[in-house]
Coordinates of C-alpha atoms and ligand atoms in Angstrom, one line a residue:
X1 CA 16.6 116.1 371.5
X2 CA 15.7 119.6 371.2
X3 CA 19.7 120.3 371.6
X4 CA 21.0 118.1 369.1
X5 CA 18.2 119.5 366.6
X6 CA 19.9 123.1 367.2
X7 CA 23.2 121.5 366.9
X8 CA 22.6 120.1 363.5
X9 CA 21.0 123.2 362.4
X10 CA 24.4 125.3 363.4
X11 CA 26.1 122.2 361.3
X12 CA 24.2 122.7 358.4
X13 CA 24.3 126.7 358.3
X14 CA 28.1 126.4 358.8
X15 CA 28.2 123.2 355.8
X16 CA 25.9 125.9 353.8
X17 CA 27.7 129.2 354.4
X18 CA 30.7 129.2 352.4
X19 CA 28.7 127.0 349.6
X20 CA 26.1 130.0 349.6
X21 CA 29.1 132.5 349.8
X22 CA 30.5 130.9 346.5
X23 CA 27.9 130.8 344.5
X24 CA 27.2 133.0 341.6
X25 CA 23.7 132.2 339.9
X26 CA 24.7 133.5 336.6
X27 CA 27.8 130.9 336.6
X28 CA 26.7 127.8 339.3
X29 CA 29.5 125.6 338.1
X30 CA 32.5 128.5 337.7
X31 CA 35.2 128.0 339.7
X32 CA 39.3 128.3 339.3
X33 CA 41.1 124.8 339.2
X34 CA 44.8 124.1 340.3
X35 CA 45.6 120.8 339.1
X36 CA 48.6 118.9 340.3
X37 CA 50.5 116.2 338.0
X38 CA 52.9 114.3 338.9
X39 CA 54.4 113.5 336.2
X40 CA 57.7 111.4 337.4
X41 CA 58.7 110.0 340.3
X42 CA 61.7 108.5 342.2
X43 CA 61.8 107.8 346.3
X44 CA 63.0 111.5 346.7
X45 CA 62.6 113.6 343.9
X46 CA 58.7 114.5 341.8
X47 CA 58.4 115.8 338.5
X48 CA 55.4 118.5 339.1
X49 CA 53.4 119.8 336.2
X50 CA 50.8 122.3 337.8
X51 CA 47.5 123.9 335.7
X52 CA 45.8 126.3 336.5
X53 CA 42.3 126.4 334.3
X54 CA 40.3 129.0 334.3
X55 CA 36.5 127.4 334.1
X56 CA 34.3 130.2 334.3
X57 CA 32.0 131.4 331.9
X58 CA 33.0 135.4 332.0
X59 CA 35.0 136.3 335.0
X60 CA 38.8 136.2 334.0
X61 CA 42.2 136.7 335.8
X62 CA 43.4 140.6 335.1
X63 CA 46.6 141.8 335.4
X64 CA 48.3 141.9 337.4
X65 CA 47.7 138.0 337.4
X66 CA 47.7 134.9 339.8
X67 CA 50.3 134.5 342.2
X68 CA 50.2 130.6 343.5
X69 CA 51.1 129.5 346.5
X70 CA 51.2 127.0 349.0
X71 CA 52.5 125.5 352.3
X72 CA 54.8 122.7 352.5
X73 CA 54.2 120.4 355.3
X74 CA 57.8 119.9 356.1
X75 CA 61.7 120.6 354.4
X76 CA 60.4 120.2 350.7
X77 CA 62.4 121.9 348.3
X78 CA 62.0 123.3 344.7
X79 CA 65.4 122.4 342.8
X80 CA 64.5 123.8 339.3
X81 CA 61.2 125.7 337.8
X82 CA 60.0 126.2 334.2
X83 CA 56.7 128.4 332.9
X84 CA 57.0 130.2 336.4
X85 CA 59.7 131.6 339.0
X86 CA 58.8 131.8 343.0
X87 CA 59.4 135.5 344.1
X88 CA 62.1 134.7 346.2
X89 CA 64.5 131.9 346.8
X90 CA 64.5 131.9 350.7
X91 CA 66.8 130.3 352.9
X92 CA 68.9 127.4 351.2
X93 CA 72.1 127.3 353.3
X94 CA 71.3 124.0 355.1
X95 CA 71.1 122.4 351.1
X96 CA 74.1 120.7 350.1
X97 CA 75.0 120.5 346.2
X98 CA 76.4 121.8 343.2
X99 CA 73.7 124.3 342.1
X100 CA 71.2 125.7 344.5
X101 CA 67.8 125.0 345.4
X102 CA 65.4 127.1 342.8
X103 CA 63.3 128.0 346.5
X104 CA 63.6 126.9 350.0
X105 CA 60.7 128.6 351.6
X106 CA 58.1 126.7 353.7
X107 CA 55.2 128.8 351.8
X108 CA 56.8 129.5 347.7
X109 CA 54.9 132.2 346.1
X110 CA 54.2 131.7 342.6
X111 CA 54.3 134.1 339.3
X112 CA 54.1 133.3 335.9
X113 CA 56.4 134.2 333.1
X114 CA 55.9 137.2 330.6
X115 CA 55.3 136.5 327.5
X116 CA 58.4 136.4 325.2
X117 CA 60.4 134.5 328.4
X118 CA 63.9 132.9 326.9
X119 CA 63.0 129.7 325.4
X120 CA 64.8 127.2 327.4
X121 CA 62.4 128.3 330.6
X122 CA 58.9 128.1 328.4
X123 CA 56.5 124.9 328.5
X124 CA 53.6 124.7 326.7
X125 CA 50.3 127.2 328.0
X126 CA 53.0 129.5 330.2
X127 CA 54.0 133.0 330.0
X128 CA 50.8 134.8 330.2
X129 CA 52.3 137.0 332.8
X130 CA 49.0 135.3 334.7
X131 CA 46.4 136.4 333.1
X132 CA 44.0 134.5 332.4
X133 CA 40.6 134.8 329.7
X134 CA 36.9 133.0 330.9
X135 CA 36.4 130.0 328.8
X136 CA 33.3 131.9 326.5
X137 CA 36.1 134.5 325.5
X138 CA 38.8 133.2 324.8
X139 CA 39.0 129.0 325.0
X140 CA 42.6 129.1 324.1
X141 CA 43.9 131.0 327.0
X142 CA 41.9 129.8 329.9
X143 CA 44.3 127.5 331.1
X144 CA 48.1 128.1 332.5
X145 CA 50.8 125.6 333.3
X146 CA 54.3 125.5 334.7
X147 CA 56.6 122.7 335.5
X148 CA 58.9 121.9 338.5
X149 CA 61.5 119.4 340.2
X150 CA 60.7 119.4 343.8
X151 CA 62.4 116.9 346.6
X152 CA 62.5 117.0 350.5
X153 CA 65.8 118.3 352.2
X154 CA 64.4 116.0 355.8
X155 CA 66.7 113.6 357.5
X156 CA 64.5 110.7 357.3
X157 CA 64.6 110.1 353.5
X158 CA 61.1 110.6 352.8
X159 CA 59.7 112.0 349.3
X160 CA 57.7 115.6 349.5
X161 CA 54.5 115.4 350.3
X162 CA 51.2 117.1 349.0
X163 CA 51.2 120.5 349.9
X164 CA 48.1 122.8 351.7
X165 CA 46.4 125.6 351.8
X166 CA 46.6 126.8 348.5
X167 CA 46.0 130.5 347.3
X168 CA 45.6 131.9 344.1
X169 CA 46.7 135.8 345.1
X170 CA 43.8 137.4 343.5
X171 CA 41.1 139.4 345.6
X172 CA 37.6 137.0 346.4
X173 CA 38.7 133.8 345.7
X174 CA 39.5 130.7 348.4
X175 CA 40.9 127.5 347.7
X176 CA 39.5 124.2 348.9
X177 CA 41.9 121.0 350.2
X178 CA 43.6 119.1 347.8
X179 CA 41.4 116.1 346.1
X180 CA 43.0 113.0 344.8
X181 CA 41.0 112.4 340.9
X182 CA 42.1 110.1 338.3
X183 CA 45.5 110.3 336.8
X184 CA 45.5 112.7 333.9
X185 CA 46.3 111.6 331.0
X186 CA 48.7 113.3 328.4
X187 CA 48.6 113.3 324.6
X188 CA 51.9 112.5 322.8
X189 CA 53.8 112.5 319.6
X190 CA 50.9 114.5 317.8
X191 CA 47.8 112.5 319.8
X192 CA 49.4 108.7 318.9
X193 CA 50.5 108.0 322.2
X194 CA 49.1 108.2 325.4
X195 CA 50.7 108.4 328.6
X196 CA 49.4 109.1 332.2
X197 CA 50.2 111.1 335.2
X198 CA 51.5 109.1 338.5
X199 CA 49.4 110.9 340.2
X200 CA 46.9 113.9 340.2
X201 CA 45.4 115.9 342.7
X202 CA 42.9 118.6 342.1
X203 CA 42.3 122.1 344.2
X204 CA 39.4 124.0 343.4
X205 CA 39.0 127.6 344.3
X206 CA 36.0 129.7 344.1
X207 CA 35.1 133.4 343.7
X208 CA 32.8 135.3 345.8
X209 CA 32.2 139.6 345.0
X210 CA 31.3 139.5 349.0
X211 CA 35.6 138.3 349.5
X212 CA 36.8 140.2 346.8
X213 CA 35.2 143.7 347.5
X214 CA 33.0 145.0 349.8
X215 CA 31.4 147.9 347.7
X216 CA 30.5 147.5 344.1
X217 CA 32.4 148.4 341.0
X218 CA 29.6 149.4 338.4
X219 CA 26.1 151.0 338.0
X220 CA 23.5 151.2 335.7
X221 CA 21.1 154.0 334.1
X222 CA 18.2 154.0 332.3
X223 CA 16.5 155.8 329.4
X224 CA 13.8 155.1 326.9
X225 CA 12.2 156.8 324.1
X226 CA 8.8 157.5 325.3
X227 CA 9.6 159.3 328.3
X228 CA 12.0 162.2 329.0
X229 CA 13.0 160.9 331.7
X230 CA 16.6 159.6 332.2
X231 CA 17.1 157.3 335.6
X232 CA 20.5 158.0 336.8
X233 CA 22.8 155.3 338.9
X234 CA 21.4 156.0 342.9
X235 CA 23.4 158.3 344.6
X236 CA 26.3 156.6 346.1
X237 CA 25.8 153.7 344.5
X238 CA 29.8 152.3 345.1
X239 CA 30.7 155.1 347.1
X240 CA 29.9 158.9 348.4
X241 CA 32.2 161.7 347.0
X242 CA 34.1 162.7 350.1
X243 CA 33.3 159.5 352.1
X244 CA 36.9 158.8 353.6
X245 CA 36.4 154.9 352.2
X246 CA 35.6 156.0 348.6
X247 CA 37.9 156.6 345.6
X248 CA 40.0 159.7 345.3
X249 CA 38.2 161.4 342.2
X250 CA 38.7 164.6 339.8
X251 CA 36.4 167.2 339.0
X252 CA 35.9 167.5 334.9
X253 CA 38.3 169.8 333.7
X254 CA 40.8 169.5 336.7
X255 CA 44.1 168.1 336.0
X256 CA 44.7 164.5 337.5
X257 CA 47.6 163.9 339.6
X258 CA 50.7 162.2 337.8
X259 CA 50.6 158.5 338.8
X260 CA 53.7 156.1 338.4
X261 CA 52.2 152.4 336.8
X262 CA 54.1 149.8 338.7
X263 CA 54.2 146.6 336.2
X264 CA 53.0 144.6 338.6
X265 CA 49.9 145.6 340.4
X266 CA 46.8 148.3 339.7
X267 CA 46.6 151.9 340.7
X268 CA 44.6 152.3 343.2
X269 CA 41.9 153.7 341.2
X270 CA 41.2 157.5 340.6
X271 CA 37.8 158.5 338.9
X272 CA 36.1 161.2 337.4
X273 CA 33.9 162.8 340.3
X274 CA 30.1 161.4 340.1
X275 CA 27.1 161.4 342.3
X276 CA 27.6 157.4 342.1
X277 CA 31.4 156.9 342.2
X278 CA 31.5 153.8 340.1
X279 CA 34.5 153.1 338.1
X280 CA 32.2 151.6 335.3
X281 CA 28.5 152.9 334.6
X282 CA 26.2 151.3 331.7
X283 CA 23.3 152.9 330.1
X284 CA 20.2 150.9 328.7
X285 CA 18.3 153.1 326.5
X286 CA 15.4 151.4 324.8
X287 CA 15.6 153.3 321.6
X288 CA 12.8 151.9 319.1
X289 CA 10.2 149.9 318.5
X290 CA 9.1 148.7 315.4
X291 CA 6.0 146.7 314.9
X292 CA 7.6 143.2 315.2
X293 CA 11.0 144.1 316.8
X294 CA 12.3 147.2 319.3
X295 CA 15.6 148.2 319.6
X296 CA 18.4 148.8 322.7
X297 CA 21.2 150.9 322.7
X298 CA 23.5 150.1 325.4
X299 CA 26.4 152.0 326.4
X300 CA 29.7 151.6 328.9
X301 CA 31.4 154.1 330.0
X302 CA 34.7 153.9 331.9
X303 CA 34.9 156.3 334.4
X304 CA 38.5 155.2 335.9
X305 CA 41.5 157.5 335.0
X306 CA 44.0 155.3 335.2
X307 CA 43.0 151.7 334.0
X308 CA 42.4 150.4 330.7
X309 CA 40.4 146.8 330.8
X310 CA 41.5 144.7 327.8
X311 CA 38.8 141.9 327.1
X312 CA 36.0 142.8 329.0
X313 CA 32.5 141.7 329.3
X314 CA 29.4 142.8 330.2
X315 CA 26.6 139.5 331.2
X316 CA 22.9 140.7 331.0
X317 CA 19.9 138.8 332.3
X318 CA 17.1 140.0 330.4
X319 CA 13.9 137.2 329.4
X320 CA 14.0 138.6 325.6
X321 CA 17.1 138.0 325.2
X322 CA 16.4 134.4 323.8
X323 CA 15.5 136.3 320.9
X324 CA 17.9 138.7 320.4
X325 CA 17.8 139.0 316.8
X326 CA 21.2 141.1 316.0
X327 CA 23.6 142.9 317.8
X328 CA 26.0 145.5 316.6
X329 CA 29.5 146.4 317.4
X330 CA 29.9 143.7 320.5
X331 CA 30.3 140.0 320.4
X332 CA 27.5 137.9 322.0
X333 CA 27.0 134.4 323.3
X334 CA 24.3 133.1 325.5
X335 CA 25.1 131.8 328.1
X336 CA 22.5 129.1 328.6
X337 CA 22.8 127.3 332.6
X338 CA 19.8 126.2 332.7
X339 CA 19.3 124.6 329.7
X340 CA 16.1 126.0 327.7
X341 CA 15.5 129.5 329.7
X342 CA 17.8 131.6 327.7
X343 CA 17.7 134.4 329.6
X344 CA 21.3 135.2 329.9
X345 CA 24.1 136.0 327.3
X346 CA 27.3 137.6 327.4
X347 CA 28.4 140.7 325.2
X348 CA 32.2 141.3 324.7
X349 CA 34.5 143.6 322.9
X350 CA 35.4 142.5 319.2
X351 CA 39.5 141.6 318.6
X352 CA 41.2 144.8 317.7
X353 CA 38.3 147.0 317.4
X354 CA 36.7 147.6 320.9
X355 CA 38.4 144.9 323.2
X356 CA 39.7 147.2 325.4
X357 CA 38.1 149.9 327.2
X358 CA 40.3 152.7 327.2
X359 CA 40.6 154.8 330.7
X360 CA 38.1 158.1 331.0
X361 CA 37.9 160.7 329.0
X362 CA 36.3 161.2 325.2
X363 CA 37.6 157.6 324.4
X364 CA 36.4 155.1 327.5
X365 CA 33.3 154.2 325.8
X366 CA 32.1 151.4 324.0
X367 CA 28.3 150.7 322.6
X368 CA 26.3 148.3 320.8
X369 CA 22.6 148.2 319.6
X370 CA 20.7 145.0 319.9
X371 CA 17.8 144.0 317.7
X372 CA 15.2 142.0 320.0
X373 CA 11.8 140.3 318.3
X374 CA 8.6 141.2 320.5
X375 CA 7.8 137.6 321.3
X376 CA 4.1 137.3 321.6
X377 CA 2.8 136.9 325.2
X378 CA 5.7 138.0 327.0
X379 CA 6.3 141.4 325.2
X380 CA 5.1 144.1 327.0
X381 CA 5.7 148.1 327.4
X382 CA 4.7 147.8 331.2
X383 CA 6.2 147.3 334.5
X384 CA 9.7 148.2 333.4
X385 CA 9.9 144.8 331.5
X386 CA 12.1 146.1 328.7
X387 CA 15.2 147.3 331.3
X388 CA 17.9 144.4 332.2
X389 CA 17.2 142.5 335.4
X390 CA 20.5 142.2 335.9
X391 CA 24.0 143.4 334.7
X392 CA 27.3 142.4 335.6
X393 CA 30.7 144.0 334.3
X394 CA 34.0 141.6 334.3
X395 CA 32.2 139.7 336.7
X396 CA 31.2 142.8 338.9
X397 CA 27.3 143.1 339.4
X398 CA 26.0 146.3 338.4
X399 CA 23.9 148.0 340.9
X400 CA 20.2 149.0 339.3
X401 CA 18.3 152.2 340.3
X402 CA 15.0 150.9 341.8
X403 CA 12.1 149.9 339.8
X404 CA 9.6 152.3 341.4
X405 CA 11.8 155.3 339.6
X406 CA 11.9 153.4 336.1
X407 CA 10.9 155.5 333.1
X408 CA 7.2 155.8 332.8
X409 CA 5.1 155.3 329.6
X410 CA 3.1 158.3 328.8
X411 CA -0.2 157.8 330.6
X412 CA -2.7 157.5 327.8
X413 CA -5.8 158.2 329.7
X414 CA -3.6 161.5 330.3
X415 CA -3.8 162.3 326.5
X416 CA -7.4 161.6 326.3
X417 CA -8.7 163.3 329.0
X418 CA -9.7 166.9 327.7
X419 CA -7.7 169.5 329.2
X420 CA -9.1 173.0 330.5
X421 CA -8.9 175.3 327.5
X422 CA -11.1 172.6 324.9
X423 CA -13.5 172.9 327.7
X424 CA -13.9 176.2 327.9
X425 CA -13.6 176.8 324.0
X426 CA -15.9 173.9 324.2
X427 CA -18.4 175.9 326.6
X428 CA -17.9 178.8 324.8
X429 CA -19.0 177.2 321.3
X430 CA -21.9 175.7 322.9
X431 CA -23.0 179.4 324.7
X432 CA -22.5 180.7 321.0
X433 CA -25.0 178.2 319.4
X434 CA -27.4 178.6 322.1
X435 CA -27.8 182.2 321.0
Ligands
NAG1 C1 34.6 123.2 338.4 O1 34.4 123.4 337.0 C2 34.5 122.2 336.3 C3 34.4 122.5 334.8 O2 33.3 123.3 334.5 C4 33.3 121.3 336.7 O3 33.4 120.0 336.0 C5 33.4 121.0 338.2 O4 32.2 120.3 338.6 C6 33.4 122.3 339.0 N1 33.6 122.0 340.4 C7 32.9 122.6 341.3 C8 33.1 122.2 342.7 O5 32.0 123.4 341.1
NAG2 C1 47.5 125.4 356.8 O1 46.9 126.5 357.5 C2 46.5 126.1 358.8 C3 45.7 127.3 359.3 O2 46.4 128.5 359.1 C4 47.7 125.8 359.6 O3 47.3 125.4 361.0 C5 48.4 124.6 359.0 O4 49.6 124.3 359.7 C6 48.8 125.0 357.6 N1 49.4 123.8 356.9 C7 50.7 123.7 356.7 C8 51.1 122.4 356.0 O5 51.5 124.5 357.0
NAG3 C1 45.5 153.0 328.2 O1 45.8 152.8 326.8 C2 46.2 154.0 326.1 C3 46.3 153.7 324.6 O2 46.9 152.5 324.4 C4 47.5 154.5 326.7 O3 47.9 155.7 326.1 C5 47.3 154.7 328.2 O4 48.6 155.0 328.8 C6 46.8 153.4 328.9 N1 46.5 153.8 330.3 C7 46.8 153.0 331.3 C8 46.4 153.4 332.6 O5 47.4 151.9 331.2
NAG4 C1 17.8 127.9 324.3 O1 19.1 127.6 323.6 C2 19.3 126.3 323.2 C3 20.6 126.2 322.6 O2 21.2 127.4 322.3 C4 18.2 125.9 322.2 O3 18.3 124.5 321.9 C5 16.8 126.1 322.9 O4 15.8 125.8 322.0 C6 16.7 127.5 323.4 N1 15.4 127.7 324.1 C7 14.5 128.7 323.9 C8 13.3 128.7 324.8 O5 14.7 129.5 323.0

């Protein structure tokens, strides 16, 4: 009895453990889906159309984009590809025919198209050279497709089968097994026709910041009016200067070393020296308050020398933000998971004027002030309750310096109490008058 009890326990824990591993409170339900259509079908040869939506609230797919693949459970074949070309063709001797196999390889690796591919290899929602936007940003480029013809090069006749273990290339996600769902169903001829998938088969694929990195990516500091004090990021908060695991970094005023972009992956990054070594640090300065409203000034800094991040994000949980009144210079939308707690919104770039955070230097910076209304009852100076209790950059959480070193009010007591000289001018007075 005892045994079995320990045994379902272990079950459990391992059932839990990649579930908990997944999970990102701010976004419960985000996750990457590869959808599979097929669209025609003979004995031997499938028509594929494969999707690849992007349904996550604010992390996106950077540069340099997904990179799909798969393994084929036996001698499947790709004979033609459009949207997307496989990195290599592989081994295609033992195909007969008049034009060759597109990709033989037991496990095809993936890439999308650039944009402005020739026309005759586009379909519709390809050529994003993989990159993808979160669906709050950007809802019309969430979602990537390509098409294919596959068939099976085996002996026996039989069609290609569905393929496993599916990766999507990009650092912290995994992919589960392929699910069979409902056919999809496809809009024609301007939405007057409706037609329907043979058969569809859905993979989805979850992030985790555990998978993708093991030390974090951005910090946060703190300022506010009444107090002189300004709470840097803790020491070593994604790194210590030196440490043989940290980023290389440059002293201010030292020339960077000459790095060659590759189009096809990120420098490895290289930062400005700083007692935190995070490529990204925000700054929460509560800068007013006003009798019915207080204002925050919030600033992001890029501290990376060699990479620009086009359409980023920054999500903030903060309880007054379900009264955030106006905000300047960023776009915002709450995000609202649980319904009527409102506690969490997201602030982006605006198209063409601060989308992009440019790489360190006088120009990687971008700020906003935000207009809050002191909400009766849960308003207060105390405790630290005006700082963010959480921040999150491109999907990155933000480390915060600990509580116990926020900025203090003034201690009013302090200002009361009478300080050594009144008393003795005090004394002194009263000595006079006694005379
Ligand atoms: C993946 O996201 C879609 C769209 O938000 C959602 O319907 C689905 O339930 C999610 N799946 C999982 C396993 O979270
Ligand atoms: C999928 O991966 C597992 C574990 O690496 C492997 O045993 C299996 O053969 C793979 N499936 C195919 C179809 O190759
Ligand atoms: C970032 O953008 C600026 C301005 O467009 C450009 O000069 C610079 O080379 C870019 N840096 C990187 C690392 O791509
Ligand atoms: C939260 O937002 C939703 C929709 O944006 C709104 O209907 C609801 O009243 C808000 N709740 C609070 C407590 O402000």
């Amino acid at each position: 009895m005892g045994n079995f009890g320990l045994i379902l326990v272990l079950d459990l824990i391992f059932l839990i453990y990649p579930v908990v591993y997944g999970y990102d409170p701010m976004d419960p339900m985000g996750n990457i889906t590869i959808r599979w259509d097929v669209t025609t079908s003979t004995e031997v040869n499938h028509q594929i159309r494969v999707s690849i939506f992007n349904y996550q609230l604010f992390r996106h797919v950077e540069q340099p984009g997904w990179k799909l693949s798969w393994d084929w459970h036996g001698k499947e074949v790709i004979w033609q590809m459009w949207g997307a070309e496989t990195t290599e063709q592989g081994d295609c001797s033992a195909i007969k025919g008049d034009t060759p196999p597109h990709c033989c390889l037991k496990e095809p690796v993936i890439l999308d198209l650039l944009p402005g591919a020739p026309y005759n290899k586009q379909v519709v929602n390809c050529c994003k050279g993989g990159v993808l936007t979160s669906l709050t940003q950007d809802p019309e480029k969430y979602v990537s497709s390509f098409e294919m013809s596959i068939g099976s090069a085996s002996n026996d006749g039989s069609g290609p089968r569905m393929p496993e273990n599916f990766t999507l290339g990009i650092p912290g996600y995994t992919c589960g097994v392929a699910v069979k769902v409902p056919p999809t169903k496809f809009h024609e001829d301007q939405g007057r026709r409706q037609t329907q998938a043979v058969a569809t088969w859905d993979v989805i694929c979850s992030y985790s910041q555990f998978r993708a990195s093991s030390s974090p990516a951005c910090c946060v500091s703190l300022s506010a009016f009444y107090s002189e004090t300004i709470v840097p990021c803790s020491v070593c908060s994604c790194g210590c200067q030196g440490q043989r695991s940290a980023a290389q970094c440059v002293k201010r005023g030292e020339v960077p070393p000459v790095i060659q972009l590759g189009h096809n992956e990120l420098p490895t990054p290289i930062l400005e020296c700083t007692r935190h070594m995070c490529p990204i640090q925000v700054h929460w300065h509560v800068k007013q308050s006003y009798r019915e409203y207080w204002r925050v000034k919030m600033t992001i800094r890029n501290l990376n020398l060699v990479r620009n991040y086009s359409q980023w994000n920054l999500v903030v949980l903060h309880p007054n933000l379900r009264s955030i009144t106006q905000v300047f210079s960023f776009d915002y939308k709450p995000l609202d998971q649980y319904g009527d707690i409102n506690d969490t919104g997201m602030f982006y770039g605006i198209k063409y004027y601060n989308d992009m955070l440019l790489q360190a230097g006088r120009s990687g910076v971008v700020q906003s002030e935000l207009l809050l209304h002191k909400d009766a009852g849960i308003f207060t100076f105390n405790e630290g309750w005006m700082f963010p209790r959480k921040i999150s950059f491109n999907g990155y959480e933000c480390v915060l310096p600990s509580p116990d070193k926020y900025p203090m009010l003034p201690n009013i007591s302090q200002f009361l109490a009478p300080s050594i000289l009144t008393i003795i001018v005090f004394s002194f007075c009263l000595i006079l008058t006694m005379f």
